[in-house]
CSV table of C-alpha atoms and ligand atoms in Angstrom, one decimal:
chain,number,residue,atom,x,y,z
A,2,MET,CA,9.5,11.7,2.1
A,3,SER,CA,10.0,9.1,4.8
A,4,ALA,CA,11.4,11.6,7.1
A,5,ASP,CA,8.4,13.6,7.1
A,6,PRO,CA,6.2,13.1,10.5
A,7,ASP,CA,3.0,13.9,8.8
A,8,VAL,CA,3.6,11.2,6.0
A,9,MET,CA,4.7,8.4,8.8
A,10,ARG,CA,2.0,9.2,11.3
A,11,TYR,CA,0.6,5.9,11.0
A,12,PHE,CA,4.0,4.3,11.0
A,13,PRO,CA,6.0,3.5,14.1
A,14,GLY,CA,8.9,5.3,13.5
A,15,LEU,CA,10.5,7.9,10.6
A,16,LEU,CA,13.3,6.9,8.3
A,17,ASP,CA,16.4,8.6,8.1
A,18,ARG,CA,18.9,8.4,5.1
A,19,THR,CA,20.6,5.4,5.9
A,20,ALA,CA,17.2,3.5,6.5
A,21,THR,CA,15.9,5.0,3.2
A,22,GLU,CA,19.0,3.9,1.3
A,23,ALA,CA,18.4,0.2,2.7
A,24,LEU,CA,14.8,0.4,1.7
A,25,VAL,CA,15.6,1.2,-1.7
A,26,LYS,CA,18.2,-1.7,-1.9
A,27,ARG,CA,15.5,-4.2,-0.6
A,28,ILE,CA,12.9,-2.8,-3.0
A,29,ARG,CA,15.7,-3.2,-5.9
A,30,ALA,CA,16.6,-6.6,-4.7
A,31,GLY,CA,12.7,-7.9,-4.8
A,32,PHE,CA,12.3,-6.6,-8.5
A,33,ASP,CA,15.2,-8.7,-9.2
A,34,GLN,CA,13.9,-11.6,-7.4
A,35,ARG,CA,10.1,-11.3,-8.2
A,36,GLY,CA,9.7,-8.9,-11.3
A,37,PHE,CA,7.7,-6.4,-9.2
A,38,GLY,CA,8.2,-4.1,-6.2
A,39,LEU,CA,7.1,-0.5,-5.2
A,40,TRP,CA,7.1,1.7,-8.3
A,41,ALA,CA,8.4,5.4,-8.1
A,42,VAL,CA,5.6,7.5,-9.1
A,43,GLU,CA,6.5,10.4,-11.5
A,44,LEU,CA,4.5,13.4,-12.6
A,45,PRO,CA,6.1,13.9,-16.3
A,46,GLY,CA,7.2,17.2,-16.8
A,47,GLU,CA,6.4,18.1,-13.6
A,48,ALA,CA,7.9,16.3,-10.6
A,49,PRO,CA,10.3,13.3,-11.2
A,50,PHE,CA,9.3,11.8,-7.9
A,51,LEU,CA,5.9,12.0,-5.9
A,52,GLY,CA,6.4,8.9,-3.8
A,53,TYR,CA,6.0,5.1,-4.4
A,54,VAL,CA,3.0,2.8,-5.1
A,55,GLY,CA,3.3,-0.9,-5.6
A,56,LEU,CA,3.5,-4.6,-4.4
A,57,ALA,CA,5.4,-6.0,-1.9
A,58,VAL,CA,5.8,-9.2,-0.1
A,59,PRO,CA,5.1,-9.2,3.8
A,60,ALA,CA,8.0,-10.8,5.5
A,61,PHE,CA,5.8,-11.4,8.8
A,62,GLU,CA,3.6,-14.4,9.3
A,63,THR,CA,-0.3,-14.0,10.1
A,64,HIS,CA,-3.8,-15.4,9.2
A,65,PHE,CA,-3.2,-14.1,5.6
A,66,THR,CA,0.1,-14.5,4.7
A,67,PRO,CA,2.0,-15.6,2.4
A,68,CYS,CA,0.6,-12.9,0.2
A,69,VAL,CA,1.3,-9.8,-2.1
A,70,GLU,CA,0.3,-6.4,-0.7
A,71,ILE,CA,-0.3,-3.4,-2.6
A,72,GLY,CA,1.2,-0.1,-0.7
A,73,TRP,CA,1.6,3.4,-1.4
A,74,ARG,CA,3.4,6.6,0.0
A,75,LEU,CA,3.5,9.9,-1.3
A,76,ALA,CA,5.1,13.1,-0.3
A,77,ALA,CA,2.7,15.3,1.5
A,78,ALA,CA,2.7,17.8,-1.3
A,79,HIS,CA,1.1,15.7,-3.7
A,80,TRP,CA,-1.7,14.3,-1.6
A,81,ARG,CA,-5.5,14.5,-2.4
A,82,LYS,CA,-5.1,15.0,-6.2
A,83,GLY,CA,-6.0,11.3,-7.0
A,84,TYR,CA,-2.5,10.2,-7.9
A,85,ALA,CA,-2.5,7.3,-5.2
A,86,THR,CA,-5.7,5.9,-6.6
A,87,GLU,CA,-4.5,6.3,-10.2
A,88,ALA,CA,-1.1,4.7,-9.8
A,89,ALA,CA,-2.8,2.0,-7.7
A,90,ALA,CA,-5.2,1.2,-10.6
A,91,ALA,CA,-2.2,0.8,-12.8
A,92,VAL,CA,-0.4,-1.6,-10.4
A,93,LEU,CA,-3.5,-3.7,-10.3
A,94,ASP,CA,-3.8,-3.9,-14.0
A,95,ALA,CA,-0.1,-5.1,-14.0
A,96,ALA,CA,-0.8,-7.4,-11.0
A,97,PHE,CA,-3.7,-9.1,-12.4
A,98,GLY,CA,-2.7,-8.9,-16.1
A,99,PRO,CA,1.0,-9.6,-16.8
A,100,LEU,CA,2.3,-10.6,-13.1
A,101,GLY,CA,-0.7,-13.1,-13.2
A,102,LEU,CA,-1.4,-12.9,-9.5
A,103,ARG,CA,-4.6,-13.9,-8.1
A,104,GLU,CA,-5.3,-11.9,-5.2
A,105,VAL,CA,-3.7,-8.7,-3.9
A,106,VAL,CA,-4.4,-7.5,-0.2
A,107,SER,CA,-3.7,-4.3,1.7
A,108,PHE,CA,-3.8,-3.2,5.3
A,109,THR,CA,-3.4,-0.2,7.6
A,110,VAL,CA,-4.3,0.8,11.1
A,111,PRO,CA,-8.2,1.8,11.4
A,112,HIS,CA,-7.8,5.6,11.6
A,113,ASN,CA,-5.8,5.9,8.8
A,114,THR,CA,-8.8,7.2,6.4
A,115,PRO,CA,-6.7,8.4,3.1
A,116,SER,CA,-5.1,4.9,2.8
A,117,ARG,CA,-8.5,3.1,3.6
A,118,MET,CA,-10.3,5.6,1.1
A,119,VAL,CA,-7.7,4.2,-1.6
A,120,MET,CA,-8.5,0.8,-0.9
A,121,GLU,CA,-12.2,1.3,-1.3
A,122,LYS,CA,-12.0,3.3,-4.2
A,123,LEU,CA,-10.0,0.4,-5.9
A,124,GLY,CA,-13.1,-1.9,-4.8
A,125,MET,CA,-11.0,-3.7,-2.1
A,126,VAL,CA,-13.1,-5.5,0.3
A,127,ARG,CA,-12.7,-5.3,4.0
A,128,ASP,CA,-14.2,-8.4,6.4
A,129,PRO,CA,-14.0,-7.1,10.0
A,130,ALA,CA,-13.6,-10.9,11.0
A,131,GLU,CA,-10.1,-10.4,9.5
A,132,ASP,CA,-8.9,-7.4,11.3
A,133,PHE,CA,-5.6,-8.5,13.1
A,134,GLU,CA,-2.7,-7.3,15.4
A,135,HIS,CA,0.5,-6.8,13.5
A,136,PRO,CA,3.0,-9.4,14.6
A,137,ARG,CA,5.6,-6.7,14.1
A,138,LEU,CA,4.4,-4.6,16.8
A,139,ALA,CA,4.6,-5.1,20.5
A,140,GLU,CA,1.3,-5.7,22.5
A,141,GLY,CA,-0.3,-2.7,23.6
A,142,HIS,CA,1.2,-0.5,20.9
A,143,PRO,CA,-1.2,2.1,19.6
A,144,LEU,CA,-0.6,1.0,15.9
A,145,ARG,CA,-0.9,-2.8,16.5
A,146,ARG,CA,-4.5,-3.0,15.4
A,147,HIS,CA,-5.1,-3.2,11.6
A,148,VAL,CA,-7.7,-3.7,9.0
A,149,LEU,CA,-7.3,-6.3,6.3
A,150,TYR,CA,-8.6,-5.4,2.6
A,151,ARG,CA,-8.7,-7.9,-0.3
A,152,ILE,CA,-9.5,-8.0,-4.2
A,153,GLY,CA,-9.2,-10.7,-6.6
A,154,ALA,CA,-8.0,-11.0,-10.2
A,155,LYS,CA,-11.9,-11.6,-11.2
A,156,GLY,CA,-13.4,-8.9,-9.1
A,157,TRP,CA,-10.6,-6.3,-10.5
A,158,LEU,CA,-11.0,-7.3,-14.2
A,159,ARG,CA,-14.9,-7.2,-13.8
A,160,ARG,CA,-14.6,-3.7,-12.6
A,161,ARG,CA,-12.2,-2.6,-15.2
A,162,SER,CA,-14.3,-4.0,-18.0
A,163,GLY,CA,-17.5,-2.4,-16.5
A,164,ALA,CA,-15.5,1.0,-16.6
A,165,ALA,CA,-14.4,0.3,-20.1
A,166,GLY,CA,-18.1,-0.3,-21.0
A,167,GLY,CA,-19.0,3.0,-19.3
B,205,LIG,C1,-2.4,7.3,1.6
B,205,LIG,C2,-1.9,8.4,0.5
B,205,LIG,C3,-0.9,7.3,-0.4
B,205,LIG,C4,-3.3,8.7,-0.3
B,205,LIG,O1,-2.6,9.2,-1.5
B,205,LIG,P1,-3.6,10.5,-2.2
B,205,LIG,O2,-3.0,10.7,-3.5
B,205,LIG,O3,-3.8,11.9,-1.4
B,205,LIG,O4,-4.8,9.7,-2.2
B,205,LIG,P2,-5.9,10.0,-3.6
B,205,LIG,O5,-5.6,11.5,-3.9
B,205,LIG,O6,-6.0,9.2,-4.5
B,205,LIG,O7,-7.5,10.1,-2.7
B,205,LIG,C5,-8.3,8.9,-2.4
B,205,LIG,C6,-9.4,9.3,-1.7
B,205,LIG,O8,-9.0,9.3,-0.3
B,205,LIG,C7,-9.5,10.6,-0.1
B,205,LIG,N1,-8.6,11.1,0.7
B,205,LIG,C8,-7.4,11.5,0.6
B,205,LIG,N2,-6.7,11.9,1.8
B,205,LIG,C9,-7.8,12.2,3.0
B,205,LIG,C10,-7.9,12.8,4.3
B,205,LIG,N3,-6.9,13.3,4.7
B,205,LIG,N4,-9.2,12.5,4.8
B,205,LIG,C11,-10.1,12.2,4.1
B,205,LIG,N5,-10.3,11.9,2.9
B,205,LIG,C12,-8.9,11.7,2.2
B,205,LIG,C13,-9.5,11.7,-1.3
B,205,LIG,O9,-10.5,12.5,-1.3
B,205,LIG,C14,-10.0,10.5,-2.1
B,205,LIG,O10,-11.3,10.2,-2.4
B,205,LIG,P3,-12.3,11.0,-3.4
B,205,LIG,O11,-11.8,11.1,-4.5
B,205,LIG,O12,-13.8,10.4,-3.1
B,205,LIG,O13,-12.5,12.6,-3.0
B,205,LIG,C15,-1.2,9.4,1.2
B,205,LIG,O14,-2.2,10.1,2.1
B,205,LIG,C16,0.1,9.1,2.0
B,205,LIG,O15,1.2,9.0,1.2
B,205,LIG,N6,-0.2,9.0,3.2
B,205,LIG,C17,1.0,8.8,4.3
B,205,LIG,C18,1.4,7.3,4.0
B,205,LIG,C19,0.5,6.4,4.3
B,205,LIG,O16,0.0,6.4,5.3
B,205,LIG,N7,0.5,5.1,3.6
B,205,LIG,C20,-0.3,4.2,3.6
B,205,LIG,C21,-0.1,3.3,4.5
B,205,LIG,S1,-0.9,1.7,4.7
């Protein structure tokens, strides 16, 4: 998945097997440390691994850190079937339920429409005043500019209770 140029077109590079194994190790360590992380997405009976959707703590510093981020990456064969949105809603239920978080953010490059659509479908809100330059990318890098979306526990729980009530 992370070696597919289509999947990685909004990231600065592809991951080879060694880099992916290191990522999985970091994800596992994060689960041990925090009790949350990037969950594997499974389609029961059909596909054991579609990709991941979950929570992470960005290691860089900028105006909105420290924070908890929601993120997603699915193999291209599984795009546009609603899986990212469905899995992300389950992640926010966990974030604002058992995990007791107050706010979750998400960010991407402005032209990553699929990812922004997932954020917007979840009810996450962007304030253009919070757009930022990704501190891990050099000045002038074409992917440096990012948009930031936020959602708070109250907003999510209100949305969920509204949905349950029809
Ligand atoms: C972002 C990503 C996870 C979305 O996964 P997905 O399962 O296809 O998303 P969904 O099916 O839940 O779609 C959510 C909405 O986005 C829309 N959408 C998805 N791909 C789209 C595209 N290429 N162009 C326009 N809209 C798109 C869907 O139509 C849907 O809206 P709708 O229900 O109103 O039709 C997937 O495209 C991906 O893995 N991309 C590569 C990795 C990546 O960029 N991750 C994000 C980094 S910030």
